[in-house]
GROMACS .gro file of C-alpha atoms in nm:
model
  339
    1UNK     CA    1   2.703   0.858 -11.088
    2UNK     CA    2   2.353   0.934 -10.920
    3UNK     CA    3   2.253   1.373 -10.897
    4UNK     CA    4   2.390   1.468 -10.562
    5UNK     CA    5   2.082   1.616 -10.387
    6UNK     CA    6   2.052   2.022 -10.347
    7UNK     CA    7   2.175   2.217 -10.057
    8UNK     CA    8   1.952   2.170  -9.811
    9UNK     CA    9   1.877   1.952  -9.420
   10UNK     CA   10   1.887   1.617  -9.425
   11UNK     CA   11   1.909   1.328  -9.135
   12UNK     CA   12   2.211   1.266  -9.040
   13UNK     CA   13   2.387   0.947  -9.218
   14UNK     CA   14   2.613   0.838  -8.931
   15UNK     CA   15   2.263   0.874  -8.673
   16UNK     CA   16   2.446   1.086  -8.387
   17UNK     CA   17   2.241   1.363  -8.431
   18UNK     CA   18   1.889   1.494  -8.562
   19UNK     CA   19   1.970   1.680  -8.910
   20UNK     CA   20   2.250   1.775  -9.075
   21UNK     CA   21   2.315   2.016  -9.343
   22UNK     CA   22   2.443   1.921  -9.663
   23UNK     CA   23   2.591   2.221  -9.920
   24UNK     CA   24   2.519   2.083 -10.244
   25UNK     CA   25   2.845   1.906 -10.246
   26UNK     CA   26   2.953   1.772  -9.927
   27UNK     CA   27   2.817   1.758  -9.535
   28UNK     CA   28   2.897   2.065  -9.346
   29UNK     CA   29   2.954   2.121  -8.906
   30UNK     CA   30   2.648   2.249  -8.913
   31UNK     CA   31   2.366   1.992  -8.714
   32UNK     CA   32   2.042   2.063  -8.569
   33UNK     CA   33   1.875   1.894  -8.249
   34UNK     CA   34   1.514   1.889  -8.135
   35UNK     CA   35   1.603   2.256  -8.315
   36UNK     CA   36   1.891   2.396  -8.136
   37UNK     CA   37   2.138   2.400  -8.381
   38UNK     CA   38   2.535   2.334  -8.343
   39UNK     CA   39   2.826   2.181  -8.497
   40UNK     CA   40   3.032   1.857  -8.478
   41UNK     CA   41   3.298   1.766  -8.764
   42UNK     CA   42   3.181   1.657  -9.146
   43UNK     CA   43   3.068   1.307  -9.278
   44UNK     CA   44   3.320   1.325  -9.571
   45UNK     CA   45   3.074   1.086  -9.754
   46UNK     CA   46   2.715   1.292  -9.948
   47UNK     CA   47   2.415   1.211  -9.879
   48UNK     CA   48   2.276   0.948 -10.096
   49UNK     CA   49   2.019   1.048 -10.429
   50UNK     CA   50   1.755   0.790 -10.284
   51UNK     CA   51   1.789   0.893  -9.968
   52UNK     CA   52   1.578   1.203 -10.018
   53UNK     CA   53   1.392   1.033 -10.282
   54UNK     CA   54   1.276   0.825  -9.953
   55UNK     CA   55   1.212   1.080  -9.785
   56UNK     CA   56   1.013   1.246 -10.014
   57UNK     CA   57   1.129   1.600  -9.909
   58UNK     CA   58   1.392   1.787  -9.727
   59UNK     CA   59   1.330   1.808  -9.356
   60UNK     CA   60   1.349   2.161  -9.188
   61UNK     CA   61   1.476   2.091  -8.789
   62UNK     CA   62   1.197   2.180  -8.590
   63UNK     CA   63   1.272   2.555  -8.442
   64UNK     CA   64   1.172   2.579  -8.084
   65UNK     CA   65   1.186   2.807  -7.752
   66UNK     CA   66   1.471   2.585  -7.546
   67UNK     CA   67   1.736   2.773  -7.518
   68UNK     CA   68   2.081   2.638  -7.389
   69UNK     CA   69   2.355   2.765  -7.250
   70UNK     CA   70   2.670   2.926  -7.443
   71UNK     CA   71   2.708   3.120  -7.749
   72UNK     CA   72   2.509   2.998  -8.073
   73UNK     CA   73   2.725   2.911  -8.350
   74UNK     CA   74   2.740   3.145  -8.609
   75UNK     CA   75   2.597   3.010  -8.946
   76UNK     CA   76   2.681   3.181  -9.270
   77UNK     CA   77   2.341   3.302  -9.425
   78UNK     CA   78   2.281   3.059  -9.711
   79UNK     CA   79   2.369   2.814  -9.497
   80UNK     CA   80   2.040   2.869  -9.258
   81UNK     CA   81   1.745   2.647  -9.275
   82UNK     CA   82   1.478   2.765  -9.404
   83UNK     CA   83   1.239   2.955  -9.072
   84UNK     CA   84   0.911   3.113  -9.056
   85UNK     CA   85   0.827   3.458  -9.050
   86UNK     CA   86   0.870   3.596  -8.697
   87UNK     CA   87   0.817   3.975  -8.569
   88UNK     CA   88   1.162   4.031  -8.530
   89UNK     CA   89   1.180   3.966  -8.872
   90UNK     CA   90   0.833   4.188  -8.937
   91UNK     CA   91   0.980   4.458  -8.707
   92UNK     CA   92   1.351   4.459  -8.871
   93UNK     CA   93   1.143   4.512  -9.225
   94UNK     CA   94   0.888   4.806  -9.075
   95UNK     CA   95   1.231   4.967  -8.946
   96UNK     CA   96   1.384   4.968  -9.313
   97UNK     CA   97   1.083   5.075  -9.536
   98UNK     CA   98   1.068   5.348  -9.191
   99UNK     CA   99   1.362   5.460  -9.272
  100UNK     CA  100   1.360   5.503  -9.638
  101UNK     CA  101   1.041   5.675  -9.645
  102UNK     CA  102   1.243   5.913  -9.404
  103UNK     CA  103   1.558   5.979  -9.602
  104UNK     CA  104   1.212   6.046  -9.923
  105UNK     CA  105   1.127   6.280  -9.660
  106UNK     CA  106   1.427   6.508  -9.602
  107UNK     CA  107   1.519   6.430  -9.983
  108UNK     CA  108   1.203   6.584 -10.107
  109UNK     CA  109   1.198   6.847  -9.817
  110UNK     CA  110   1.561   6.927  -9.977
  111UNK     CA  111   1.415   6.962 -10.251
  112UNK     CA  112   1.168   7.243 -10.207
  113UNK     CA  113   1.394   7.416 -10.037
  114UNK     CA  114   1.585   7.466 -10.369
  115UNK     CA  115   1.324   7.503 -10.556
  116UNK     CA  116   1.222   7.795 -10.346
  117UNK     CA  117   1.540   7.965 -10.283
  118UNK     CA  118   1.587   8.013 -10.659
  119UNK     CA  119   1.184   8.156 -10.665
  120UNK     CA  120   1.290   8.355 -10.492
  121UNK     CA  121   1.607   8.489 -10.648
  122UNK     CA  122   1.404   8.487 -10.999
  123UNK     CA  123   1.157   8.745 -10.793
  124UNK     CA  124   1.458   8.955 -10.676
  125UNK     CA  125   1.577   8.985 -11.006
  126UNK     CA  126   1.283   9.054 -11.160
  127UNK     CA  127   1.248   9.333 -10.918
  128UNK     CA  128   1.588   9.511 -10.980
  129UNK     CA  129   1.513   9.481 -11.391
  130UNK     CA  130   1.185   9.685 -11.316
  131UNK     CA  131   1.377  10.027 -11.334
  132UNK     CA  132   1.207  10.168 -11.047
  133UNK     CA  133   1.424  10.354 -10.812
  134UNK     CA  134   1.564  10.183 -10.472
  135UNK     CA  135   1.429  10.505 -10.261
  136UNK     CA  136   1.057  10.457 -10.433
  137UNK     CA  137   0.946  10.124 -10.194
  138UNK     CA  138   1.096  10.315  -9.877
  139UNK     CA  139   0.918  10.674  -9.986
  140UNK     CA  140   0.655  10.488 -10.077
  141UNK     CA  141   0.636  10.342  -9.725
  142UNK     CA  142   0.711  10.604  -9.532
  143UNK     CA  143   0.426  10.795  -9.676
  144UNK     CA  144   0.229  10.470  -9.565
  145UNK     CA  145   0.263  10.486  -9.191
  146UNK     CA  146   0.226  10.861  -9.218
  147UNK     CA  147  -0.121  10.804  -9.339
  148UNK     CA  148  -0.214  10.541  -9.090
  149UNK     CA  149  -0.163  10.775  -8.830
  150UNK     CA  150   0.028  10.502  -8.600
  151UNK     CA  151   0.225  10.631  -8.247
  152UNK     CA  152   0.403  10.509  -8.015
  153UNK     CA  153   0.213  10.383  -7.751
  154UNK     CA  154   0.138  10.610  -7.475
  155UNK     CA  155   0.111  10.501  -7.102
  156UNK     CA  156  -0.199  10.429  -6.910
  157UNK     CA  157  -0.357  10.674  -6.685
  158UNK     CA  158  -0.319  10.598  -6.349
  159UNK     CA  159  -0.364  10.800  -6.043
  160UNK     CA  160  -0.401  10.730  -5.616
  161UNK     CA  161  -0.629  10.972  -5.477
  162UNK     CA  162  -0.621  10.780  -5.156
  163UNK     CA  163  -0.444  10.767  -4.898
  164UNK     CA  164  -0.277  11.026  -4.882
  165UNK     CA  165   0.196  10.954  -4.933
  166UNK     CA  166   0.198  11.083  -4.525
  167UNK     CA  167  -0.129  10.908  -4.451
  168UNK     CA  168  -0.086  10.736  -4.042
  169UNK     CA  169  -0.369  10.478  -3.980
  170UNK     CA  170  -0.435  10.300  -3.653
  171UNK     CA  171  -0.604  10.025  -3.845
  172UNK     CA  172  -0.503   9.653  -3.945
  173UNK     CA  173  -0.608   9.740  -4.305
  174UNK     CA  174  -0.639  10.080  -4.530
  175UNK     CA  175  -0.790  10.106  -4.890
  176UNK     CA  176  -0.649  10.269  -5.168
  177UNK     CA  177  -0.843  10.408  -5.417
  178UNK     CA  178  -0.788  10.580  -5.750
  179UNK     CA  179  -0.877  10.657  -6.073
  180UNK     CA  180  -0.756  10.503  -6.440
  181UNK     CA  181  -0.845  10.515  -6.841
  182UNK     CA  182  -1.148  10.287  -6.946
  183UNK     CA  183  -1.120   9.935  -6.979
  184UNK     CA  184  -0.765   9.945  -6.776
  185UNK     CA  185  -0.695   9.681  -6.579
  186UNK     CA  186  -0.488   9.760  -6.187
  187UNK     CA  187  -0.384   9.576  -5.936
  188UNK     CA  188  -0.228   9.648  -5.591
  189UNK     CA  189   0.035   9.456  -5.433
  190UNK     CA  190  -0.075   9.217  -5.692
  191UNK     CA  191  -0.374   9.146  -5.599
  192UNK     CA  192  -0.650   9.211  -5.862
  193UNK     CA  193  -0.860   9.617  -5.835
  194UNK     CA  194  -1.205   9.661  -5.838
  195UNK     CA  195  -1.202   9.928  -6.148
  196UNK     CA  196  -1.577  10.070  -6.230
  197UNK     CA  197  -1.704  10.140  -6.600
  198UNK     CA  198  -1.576  10.559  -6.516
  199UNK     CA  199  -1.247  10.466  -6.435
  200UNK     CA  200  -1.276  10.424  -6.072
  201UNK     CA  201  -1.111  10.160  -5.862
  202UNK     CA  202  -1.003  10.017  -5.482
  203UNK     CA  203  -0.867   9.771  -5.359
  204UNK     CA  204  -0.824   9.673  -4.924
  205UNK     CA  205  -0.468   9.621  -4.851
  206UNK     CA  206  -0.361   9.467  -4.516
  207UNK     CA  207  -0.124   9.657  -4.290
  208UNK     CA  208   0.155   9.596  -4.047
  209UNK     CA  209   0.317   9.806  -3.821
  210UNK     CA  210   0.461  10.070  -3.925
  211UNK     CA  211   0.588  10.138  -4.272
  212UNK     CA  212   0.422  10.011  -4.565
  213UNK     CA  213   0.478   9.965  -4.928
  214UNK     CA  214   0.213   9.948  -5.173
  215UNK     CA  215   0.228   9.847  -5.502
  216UNK     CA  216  -0.001  10.007  -5.754
  217UNK     CA  217  -0.032   9.856  -6.173
  218UNK     CA  218  -0.225   9.963  -6.443
  219UNK     CA  219  -0.242   9.771  -6.828
  220UNK     CA  220  -0.433   9.812  -7.090
  221UNK     CA  221  -0.380   9.647  -7.434
  222UNK     CA  222  -0.192   9.888  -7.735
  223UNK     CA  223  -0.056  10.106  -7.436
  224UNK     CA  224   0.276  10.102  -7.217
  225UNK     CA  225   0.217   9.963  -6.809
  226UNK     CA  226   0.239  10.252  -6.588
  227UNK     CA  227   0.394  10.217  -6.201
  228UNK     CA  228   0.276  10.384  -5.881
  229UNK     CA  229   0.394  10.367  -5.574
  230UNK     CA  230   0.275  10.464  -5.175
  231UNK     CA  231   0.391  10.429  -4.913
  232UNK     CA  232   0.106  10.367  -4.563
  233UNK     CA  233   0.252  10.439  -4.221
  234UNK     CA  234   0.077  10.273  -3.916
  235UNK     CA  235   0.080  10.341  -3.563
  236UNK     CA  236  -0.053  10.216  -3.277
  237UNK     CA  237  -0.416  10.269  -3.151
  238UNK     CA  238  -0.509  10.502  -2.800
  239UNK     CA  239  -0.556  10.162  -2.629
  240UNK     CA  240  -0.275   9.990  -2.738
  241UNK     CA  241  -0.023  10.314  -2.650
  242UNK     CA  242  -0.164  10.327  -2.316
  243UNK     CA  243  -0.092   9.962  -2.235
  244UNK     CA  244   0.273   9.984  -2.364
  245UNK     CA  245   0.255  10.260  -2.129
  246UNK     CA  246   0.162  10.122  -1.846
  247UNK     CA  247   0.403   9.794  -1.956
  248UNK     CA  248   0.694  10.051  -1.932
  249UNK     CA  249   0.615  10.191  -1.602
  250UNK     CA  250   0.627   9.843  -1.480
  251UNK     CA  251   0.952   9.753  -1.602
  252UNK     CA  252   1.050  10.026  -1.512
  253UNK     CA  253   0.934   9.989  -1.176
  254UNK     CA  254   1.065   9.628  -1.132
  255UNK     CA  255   1.397   9.753  -1.259
  256UNK     CA  256   1.391   9.962  -0.941
  257UNK     CA  257   1.308   9.746  -0.708
  258UNK     CA  258   1.545   9.482  -0.821
  259UNK     CA  259   1.812   9.768  -0.761
  260UNK     CA  260   1.671   9.861  -0.423
  261UNK     CA  261   1.735   9.477  -0.324
  262UNK     CA  262   2.066   9.413  -0.438
  263UNK     CA  263   2.126   9.784  -0.260
  264UNK     CA  264   2.036   9.664   0.067
  265UNK     CA  265   2.191   9.370   0.032
  266UNK     CA  266   2.468   9.507   0.061
  267UNK     CA  267   2.425   9.709   0.319
  268UNK     CA  268   2.315   9.396   0.543
  269UNK     CA  269   2.629   9.239   0.453
  270UNK     CA  270   2.829   9.553   0.531
  271UNK     CA  271   2.694   9.573   0.895
  272UNK     CA  272   2.711   9.185   0.941
  273UNK     CA  273   3.101   9.208   0.828
  274UNK     CA  274   3.111   9.565   1.032
  275UNK     CA  275   2.950   9.372   1.335
  276UNK     CA  276   3.161   9.064   1.316
  277UNK     CA  277   3.535   9.257   1.357
  278UNK     CA  278   3.414   9.457   1.580
  279UNK     CA  279   3.311   9.149   1.818
  280UNK     CA  280   3.695   9.001   1.701
  281UNK     CA  281   3.830   9.342   1.764
  282UNK     CA  282   3.693   9.395   2.159
  283UNK     CA  283   3.758   8.991   2.218
  284UNK     CA  284   4.132   9.026   2.061
  285UNK     CA  285   4.161   9.335   2.304
  286UNK     CA  286   3.996   9.159   2.616
  287UNK     CA  287   4.298   8.924   2.569
  288UNK     CA  288   4.606   9.150   2.541
  289UNK     CA  289   4.440   9.285   2.867
  290UNK     CA  290   4.416   8.966   3.037
  291UNK     CA  291   4.752   8.913   2.931
  292UNK     CA  292   4.890   9.264   3.072
  293UNK     CA  293   4.763   9.269   3.418
  294UNK     CA  294   5.070   9.123   3.647
  295UNK     CA  295   4.949   8.829   3.798
  296UNK     CA  296   5.034   8.858   4.169
  297UNK     CA  297   5.190   8.561   4.406
  298UNK     CA  298   5.081   8.477   4.758
  299UNK     CA  299   4.759   8.491   4.950
  300UNK     CA  300   4.684   8.859   4.868
  301UNK     CA  301   4.350   9.041   5.000
  302UNK     CA  302   4.085   9.271   4.759
  303UNK     CA  303   4.320   9.597   4.866
  304UNK     CA  304   4.593   9.432   4.644
  305UNK     CA  305   4.393   9.540   4.337
  306UNK     CA  306   4.344   9.842   4.207
  307UNK     CA  307   3.967   9.711   4.064
  308UNK     CA  308   3.772   9.460   4.006
  309UNK     CA  309   3.859   9.365   3.695
  310UNK     CA  310   4.236   9.265   3.809
  311UNK     CA  311   4.113   9.088   4.135
  312UNK     CA  312   3.839   8.884   3.858
  313UNK     CA  313   4.201   8.861   3.613
  314UNK     CA  314   4.397   8.680   3.958
  315UNK     CA  315   4.052   8.443   4.062
  316UNK     CA  316   4.018   8.304   3.684
  317UNK     CA  317   4.419   8.215   3.693
  318UNK     CA  318   4.355   7.958   4.034
  319UNK     CA  319   4.013   7.921   4.033
  320UNK     CA  320   4.023   7.754   4.350
  321UNK     CA  321   4.088   8.091   4.526
  322UNK     CA  322   4.343   8.026   4.795
  323UNK     CA  323   4.349   8.352   4.870
  324UNK     CA  324   3.981   8.345   4.974
  325UNK     CA  325   3.879   8.657   4.723
  326UNK     CA  326   3.547   8.511   4.640
  327UNK     CA  327   3.422   8.494   5.032
  328UNK     CA  328   3.141   8.325   5.116
  329UNK     CA  329   2.903   8.336   4.842
  330UNK     CA  330   3.129   8.171   4.613
  331UNK     CA  331   2.905   8.306   4.302
  332UNK     CA  332   3.290   8.304   4.145
  333UNK     CA  333   3.334   8.686   4.137
  334UNK     CA  334   3.620   8.826   4.356
  335UNK     CA  335   3.648   9.181   4.542
  336UNK     CA  336   3.258   9.281   4.418
  337UNK     CA  337   3.291   9.568   4.634
  338UNK     CA  338   3.597   9.695   4.434
  339UNK     CA  339   3.498   9.988   4.060
   0.00000   0.00000   0.00000
């Protein structure tokens, strides 16, 4: 019996696929076509030894970048065909080596830390067994501090010389001046001030109408910060005050004119209402008087009336004037001779 060929990829003996994997004993279900692996029921018969000898060498399936849909079949690592090294395998190798290096670094660091702890513990024990009193080191430190003459830092010298707290200025800005220690820096309302070698400083500050808060800060290396505050009041100039007074007078004049116009309008409305009521009352009285005058019947003469108004009422009741009270002028006014 001829020996079986070694495990590898061989041409499919059935001719249905390009390659099929032989595990050294039987054909497996793993097949390959144009570099794409798949599965197919295995063929029970093993490959003939003369087939591999005739081919000359095992033929690995070609590798291609072609993709196929669906999940790739899971092939055991020992059954997979040999592949050329790719960048992904190199990256994985680099990652594994990097992980190993990181672990080595961590282990080395822990070892160094343990050694350092042992050294510190040993040095502390030596100091303890030396027999020196525990207070000796503290007294020596106190003596060194006393000899060095170190004291707590002092605040920077800072003084505001102008303007005074009660100053009222008329301009839109004011120059804040003062003195400080040599080498100090001064800022006024967050802006750097000019400090001369003599320690004098100055800064122009813009002001709004009313009260303005001024904050001065002095700093010096090795010293405490010093803060001074000042309130400066900005008033109005004479021209501004005169203009404000003129506007007040004009507004007052306009207010009084509006009040007077409203008063006159009320008076006029009252007068018209009174006139209208008087006319209505007079007309009502005339109607009442005319209704109260008895109208005589038959032919009458002017002597039958006591007044011209009475004769007029009688005439108006019958303008045809059957009694001839109007006379010959026919002017519509009867008995003109009556009072």
